[in-house]
PDB file of C-alpha atoms in Angstrom:
ATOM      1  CA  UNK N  30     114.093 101.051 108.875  1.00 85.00           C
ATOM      2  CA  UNK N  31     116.514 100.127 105.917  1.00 96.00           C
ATOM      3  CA  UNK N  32     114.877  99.955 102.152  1.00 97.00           C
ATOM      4  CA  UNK N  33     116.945  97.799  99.934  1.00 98.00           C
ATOM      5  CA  UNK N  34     116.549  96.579  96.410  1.00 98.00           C
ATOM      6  CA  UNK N  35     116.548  92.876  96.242  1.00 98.00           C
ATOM      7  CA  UNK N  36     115.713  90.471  93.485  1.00 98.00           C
ATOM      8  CA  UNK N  37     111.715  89.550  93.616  1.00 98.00           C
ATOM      9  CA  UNK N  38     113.443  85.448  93.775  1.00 98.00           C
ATOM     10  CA  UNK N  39     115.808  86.475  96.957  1.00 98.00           C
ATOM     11  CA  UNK N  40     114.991  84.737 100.248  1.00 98.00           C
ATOM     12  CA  UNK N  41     113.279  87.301 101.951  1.00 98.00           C
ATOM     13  CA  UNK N  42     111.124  88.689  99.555  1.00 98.00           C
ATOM     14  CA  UNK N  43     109.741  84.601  99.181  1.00 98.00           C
ATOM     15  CA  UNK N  44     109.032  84.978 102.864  1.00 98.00           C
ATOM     16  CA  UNK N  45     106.915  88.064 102.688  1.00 98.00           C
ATOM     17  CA  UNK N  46     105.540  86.646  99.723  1.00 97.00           C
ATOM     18  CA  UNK N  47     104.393  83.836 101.039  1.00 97.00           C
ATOM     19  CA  UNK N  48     103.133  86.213 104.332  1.00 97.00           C
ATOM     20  CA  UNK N  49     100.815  88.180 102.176  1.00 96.00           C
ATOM     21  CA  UNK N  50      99.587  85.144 100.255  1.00 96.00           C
ATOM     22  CA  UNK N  51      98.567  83.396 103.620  1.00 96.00           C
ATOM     23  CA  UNK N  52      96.547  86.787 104.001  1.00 96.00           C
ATOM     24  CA  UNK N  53      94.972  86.881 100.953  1.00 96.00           C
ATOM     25  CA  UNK N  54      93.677  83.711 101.555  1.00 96.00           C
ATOM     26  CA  UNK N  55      92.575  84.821 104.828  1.00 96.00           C
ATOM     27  CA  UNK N  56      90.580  87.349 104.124  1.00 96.00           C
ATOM     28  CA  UNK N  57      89.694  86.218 100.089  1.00 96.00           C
ATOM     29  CA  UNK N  58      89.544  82.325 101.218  1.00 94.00           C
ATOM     30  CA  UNK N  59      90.513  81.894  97.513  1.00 91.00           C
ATOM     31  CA  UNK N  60      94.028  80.441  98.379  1.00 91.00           C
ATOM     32  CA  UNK N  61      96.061  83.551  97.481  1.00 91.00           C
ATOM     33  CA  UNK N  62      96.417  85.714  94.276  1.00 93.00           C
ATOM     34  CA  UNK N  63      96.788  83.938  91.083  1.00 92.00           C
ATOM     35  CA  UNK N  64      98.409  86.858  88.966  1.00 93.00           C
ATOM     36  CA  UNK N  65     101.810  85.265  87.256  1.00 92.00           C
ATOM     37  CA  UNK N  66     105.096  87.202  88.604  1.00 95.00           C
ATOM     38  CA  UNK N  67     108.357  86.489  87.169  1.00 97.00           C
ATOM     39  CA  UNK N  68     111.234  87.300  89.127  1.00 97.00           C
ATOM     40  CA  UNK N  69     112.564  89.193  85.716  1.00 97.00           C
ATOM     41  CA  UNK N  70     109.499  91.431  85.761  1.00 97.00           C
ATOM     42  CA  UNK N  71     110.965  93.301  88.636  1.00 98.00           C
ATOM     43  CA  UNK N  72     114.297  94.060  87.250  1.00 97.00           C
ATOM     44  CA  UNK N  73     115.517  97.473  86.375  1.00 95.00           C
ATOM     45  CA  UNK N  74     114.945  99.241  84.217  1.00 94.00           C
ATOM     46  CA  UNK N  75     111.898  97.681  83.713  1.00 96.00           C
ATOM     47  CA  UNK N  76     110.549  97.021  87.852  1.00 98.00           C
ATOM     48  CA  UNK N  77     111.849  97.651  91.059  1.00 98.00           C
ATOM     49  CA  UNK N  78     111.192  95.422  94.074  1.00 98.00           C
ATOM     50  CA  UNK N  79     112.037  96.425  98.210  1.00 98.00           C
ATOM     51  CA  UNK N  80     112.206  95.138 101.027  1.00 98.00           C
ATOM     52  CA  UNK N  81     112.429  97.384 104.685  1.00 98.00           C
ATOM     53  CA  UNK N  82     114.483  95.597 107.184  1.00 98.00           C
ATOM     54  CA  UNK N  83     114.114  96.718 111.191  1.00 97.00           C
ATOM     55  CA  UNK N  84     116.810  97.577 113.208  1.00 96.00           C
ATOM     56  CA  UNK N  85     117.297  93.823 113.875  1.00 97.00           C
ATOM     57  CA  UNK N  86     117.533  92.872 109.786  1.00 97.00           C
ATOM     58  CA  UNK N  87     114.489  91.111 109.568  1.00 97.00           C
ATOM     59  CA  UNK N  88     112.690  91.563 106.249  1.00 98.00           C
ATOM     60  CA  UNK N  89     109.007  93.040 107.905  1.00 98.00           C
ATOM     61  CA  UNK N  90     107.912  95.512 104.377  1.00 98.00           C
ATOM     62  CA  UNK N  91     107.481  95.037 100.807  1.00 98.00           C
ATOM     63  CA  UNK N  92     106.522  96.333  97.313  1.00 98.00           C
ATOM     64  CA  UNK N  93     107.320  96.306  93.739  1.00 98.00           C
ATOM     65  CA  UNK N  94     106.457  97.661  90.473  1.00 98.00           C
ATOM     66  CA  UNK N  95     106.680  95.842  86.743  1.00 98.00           C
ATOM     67  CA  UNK N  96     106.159  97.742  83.772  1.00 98.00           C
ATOM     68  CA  UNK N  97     102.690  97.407  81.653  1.00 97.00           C
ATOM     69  CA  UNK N  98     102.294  98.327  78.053  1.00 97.00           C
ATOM     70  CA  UNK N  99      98.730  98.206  76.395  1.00 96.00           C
ATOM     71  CA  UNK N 100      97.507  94.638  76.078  1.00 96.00           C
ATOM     72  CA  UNK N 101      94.496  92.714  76.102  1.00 95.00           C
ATOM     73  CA  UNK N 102      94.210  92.960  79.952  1.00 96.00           C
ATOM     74  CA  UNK N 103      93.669  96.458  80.023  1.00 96.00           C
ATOM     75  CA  UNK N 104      96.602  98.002  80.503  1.00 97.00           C
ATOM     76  CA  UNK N 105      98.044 101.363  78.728  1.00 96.00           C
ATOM     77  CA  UNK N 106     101.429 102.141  77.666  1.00 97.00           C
ATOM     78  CA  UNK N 107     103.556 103.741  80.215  1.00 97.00           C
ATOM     79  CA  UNK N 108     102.303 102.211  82.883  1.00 98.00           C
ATOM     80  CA  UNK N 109     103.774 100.705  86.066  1.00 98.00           C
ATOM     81  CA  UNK N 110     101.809  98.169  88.107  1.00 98.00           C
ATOM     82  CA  UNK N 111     101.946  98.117  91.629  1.00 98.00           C
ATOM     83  CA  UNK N 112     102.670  94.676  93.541  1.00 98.00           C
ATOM     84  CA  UNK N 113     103.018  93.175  96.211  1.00 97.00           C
ATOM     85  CA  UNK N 114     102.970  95.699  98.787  1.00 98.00           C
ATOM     86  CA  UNK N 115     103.081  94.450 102.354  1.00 98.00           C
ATOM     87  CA  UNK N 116     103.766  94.910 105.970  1.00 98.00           C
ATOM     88  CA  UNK N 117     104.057  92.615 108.496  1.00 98.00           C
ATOM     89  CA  UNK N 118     101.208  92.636 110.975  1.00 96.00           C
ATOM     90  CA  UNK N 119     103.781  93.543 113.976  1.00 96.00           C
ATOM     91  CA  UNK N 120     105.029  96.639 112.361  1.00 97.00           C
ATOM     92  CA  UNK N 121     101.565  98.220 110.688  1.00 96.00           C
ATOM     93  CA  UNK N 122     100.776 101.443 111.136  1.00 95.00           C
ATOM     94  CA  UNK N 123     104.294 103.426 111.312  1.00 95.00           C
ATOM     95  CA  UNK N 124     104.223 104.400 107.506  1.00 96.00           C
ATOM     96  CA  UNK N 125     106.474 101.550 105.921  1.00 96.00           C
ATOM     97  CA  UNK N 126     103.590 101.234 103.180  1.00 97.00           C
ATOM     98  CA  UNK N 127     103.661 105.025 102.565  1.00 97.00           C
ATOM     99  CA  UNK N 128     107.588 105.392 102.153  1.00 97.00           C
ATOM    100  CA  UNK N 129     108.041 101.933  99.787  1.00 98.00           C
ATOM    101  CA  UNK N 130     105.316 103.478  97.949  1.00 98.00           C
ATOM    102  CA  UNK N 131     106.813 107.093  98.197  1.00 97.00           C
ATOM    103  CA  UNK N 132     109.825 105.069  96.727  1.00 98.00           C
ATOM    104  CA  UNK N 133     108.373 102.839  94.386  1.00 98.00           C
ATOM    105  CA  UNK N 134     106.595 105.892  92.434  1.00 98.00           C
ATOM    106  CA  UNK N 135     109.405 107.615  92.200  1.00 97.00           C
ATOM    107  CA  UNK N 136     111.620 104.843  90.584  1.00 97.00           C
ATOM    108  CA  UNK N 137     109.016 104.332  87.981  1.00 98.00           C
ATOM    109  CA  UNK N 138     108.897 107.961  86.774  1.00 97.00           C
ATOM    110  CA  UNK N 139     112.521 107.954  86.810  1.00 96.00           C
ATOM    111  CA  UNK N 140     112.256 105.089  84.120  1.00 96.00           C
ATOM    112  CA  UNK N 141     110.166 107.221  82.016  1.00 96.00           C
ATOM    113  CA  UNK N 142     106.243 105.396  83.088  1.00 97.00           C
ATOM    114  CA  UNK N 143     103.097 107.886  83.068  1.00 97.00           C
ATOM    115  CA  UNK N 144     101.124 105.866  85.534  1.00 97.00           C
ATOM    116  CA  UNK N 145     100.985 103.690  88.282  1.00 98.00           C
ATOM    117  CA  UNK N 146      98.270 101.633  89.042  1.00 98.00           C
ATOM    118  CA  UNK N 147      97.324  98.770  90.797  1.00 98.00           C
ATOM    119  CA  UNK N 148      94.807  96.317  92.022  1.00 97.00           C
ATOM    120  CA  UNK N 149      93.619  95.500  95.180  1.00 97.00           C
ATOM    121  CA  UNK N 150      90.019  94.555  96.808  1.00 96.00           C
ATOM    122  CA  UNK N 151      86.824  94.847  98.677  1.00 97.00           C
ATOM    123  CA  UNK N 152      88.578  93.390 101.565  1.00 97.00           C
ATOM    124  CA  UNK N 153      91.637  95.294 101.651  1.00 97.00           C
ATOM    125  CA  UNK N 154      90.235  98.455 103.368  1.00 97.00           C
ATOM    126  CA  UNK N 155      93.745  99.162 104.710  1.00 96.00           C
ATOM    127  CA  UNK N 156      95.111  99.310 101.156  1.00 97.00           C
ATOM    128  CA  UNK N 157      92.395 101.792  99.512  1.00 98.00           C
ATOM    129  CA  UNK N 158      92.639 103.916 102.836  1.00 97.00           C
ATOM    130  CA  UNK N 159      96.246 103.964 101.849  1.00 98.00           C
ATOM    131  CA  UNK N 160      96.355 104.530  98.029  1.00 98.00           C
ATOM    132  CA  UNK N 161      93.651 107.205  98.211  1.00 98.00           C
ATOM    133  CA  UNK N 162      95.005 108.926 100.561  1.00 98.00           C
ATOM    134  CA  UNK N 163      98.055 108.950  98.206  1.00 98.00           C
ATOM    135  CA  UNK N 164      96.332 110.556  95.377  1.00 98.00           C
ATOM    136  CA  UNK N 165      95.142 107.391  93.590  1.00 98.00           C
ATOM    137  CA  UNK N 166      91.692 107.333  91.615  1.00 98.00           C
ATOM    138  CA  UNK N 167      89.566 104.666  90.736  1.00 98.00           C
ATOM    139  CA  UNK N 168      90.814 103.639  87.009  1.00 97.00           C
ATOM    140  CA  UNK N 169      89.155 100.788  84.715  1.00 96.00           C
ATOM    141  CA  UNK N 170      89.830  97.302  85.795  1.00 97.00           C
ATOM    142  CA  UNK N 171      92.693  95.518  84.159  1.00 97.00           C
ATOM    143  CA  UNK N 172      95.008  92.723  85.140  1.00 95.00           C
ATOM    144  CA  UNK N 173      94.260  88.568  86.020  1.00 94.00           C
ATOM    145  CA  UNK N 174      91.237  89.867  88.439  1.00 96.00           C
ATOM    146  CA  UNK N 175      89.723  92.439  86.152  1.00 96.00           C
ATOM    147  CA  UNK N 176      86.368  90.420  86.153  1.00 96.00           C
ATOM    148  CA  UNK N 177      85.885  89.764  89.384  1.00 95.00           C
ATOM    149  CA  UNK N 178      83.828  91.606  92.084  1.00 95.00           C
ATOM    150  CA  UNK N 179      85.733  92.106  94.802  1.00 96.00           C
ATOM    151  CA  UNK N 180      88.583  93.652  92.501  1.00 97.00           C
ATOM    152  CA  UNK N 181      89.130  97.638  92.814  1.00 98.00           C
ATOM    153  CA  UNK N 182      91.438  98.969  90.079  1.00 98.00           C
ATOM    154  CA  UNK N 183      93.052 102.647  90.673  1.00 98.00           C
ATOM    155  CA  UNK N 184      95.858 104.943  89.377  1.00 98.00           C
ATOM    156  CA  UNK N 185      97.733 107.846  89.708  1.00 98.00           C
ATOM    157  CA  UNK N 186      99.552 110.073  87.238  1.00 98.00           C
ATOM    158  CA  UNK N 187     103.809 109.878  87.457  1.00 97.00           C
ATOM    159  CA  UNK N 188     104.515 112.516  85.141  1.00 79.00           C
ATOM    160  CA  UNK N 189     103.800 116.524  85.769  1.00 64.00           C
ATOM    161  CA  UNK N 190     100.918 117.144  83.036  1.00 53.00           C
TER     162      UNK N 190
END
């Protein structure tokens, strides 16, 4: 597998987008996630966004991260908020999510964030096996779906303490 970095507007990353938004609505029925992305959030040094491409070039991985500061949404200064992370059904379970992650955190530290966090839900089991398993902790809800049930919040220090 090949990680690039590719604008959050370029072609492929619209495709997986619109992959992982036909899931959400799948398993949400709530026609996808609402939260607001601009392509400029994902620009360094301020985000990051990948894509992993198989040995055939086509775009089957995802993820991104866009820097927080503290607002009225709940976030804290210094951090870096997951998004968008997602693998093609075809290709689960061979540890693309673990190295874009792997990647993705360390990106964000190199920009000088404290924290990464992110926000997934009750019927994402796959994604909280995953970010536990990475050292994530459950964290207090912020972002567009911080009032809703089926939202989990968690985070994970970047910096050595």
């Amino acid at each position: 597998m090949n990680i690039r970095r590719v604008p959050f507007d370029h072609p492929d990353a619209v495709k997986l987008n619109d992959e992982v938004q036909a899931e959400y609505d799948v398993r949400y029925g709530d026609g996808g996630d609402a939260t607001h992305l601009d392509p400029a959030d994902f620009t360094p040094p301020n985000g990051l966004y990948l894509i992993a491409y198989d040995e055939n070039d086509v775009p089957v991985a995802s993820g991104g991260w866009r820097s927080q500061e503290t607002n009225d949404e709940g976030y804290l200064d210094g951090d870096a908020e997951l998004k968008r992370m997602f693998v093609i059904e075809q290709v689960r379970g061979r540890g693309l999510a673990r190295r874009i992650l792997a990647a993705l955190e360390e990106d964000a530290r190199a920009a000088g964030r404290t924290r990464m966090v992110l926000e997934t839900g009750t019927k994402q089991p796959e994604a909280v096996a995953l970010y536990t398993s990475s050292g994530y902790e459950p964290c207090g809800k912020f972002g567009f779906y911080r009032f809703h049930e089926d939202s989990l919040c968690y985070a994970k220090a970047l910096q050595v303490p």
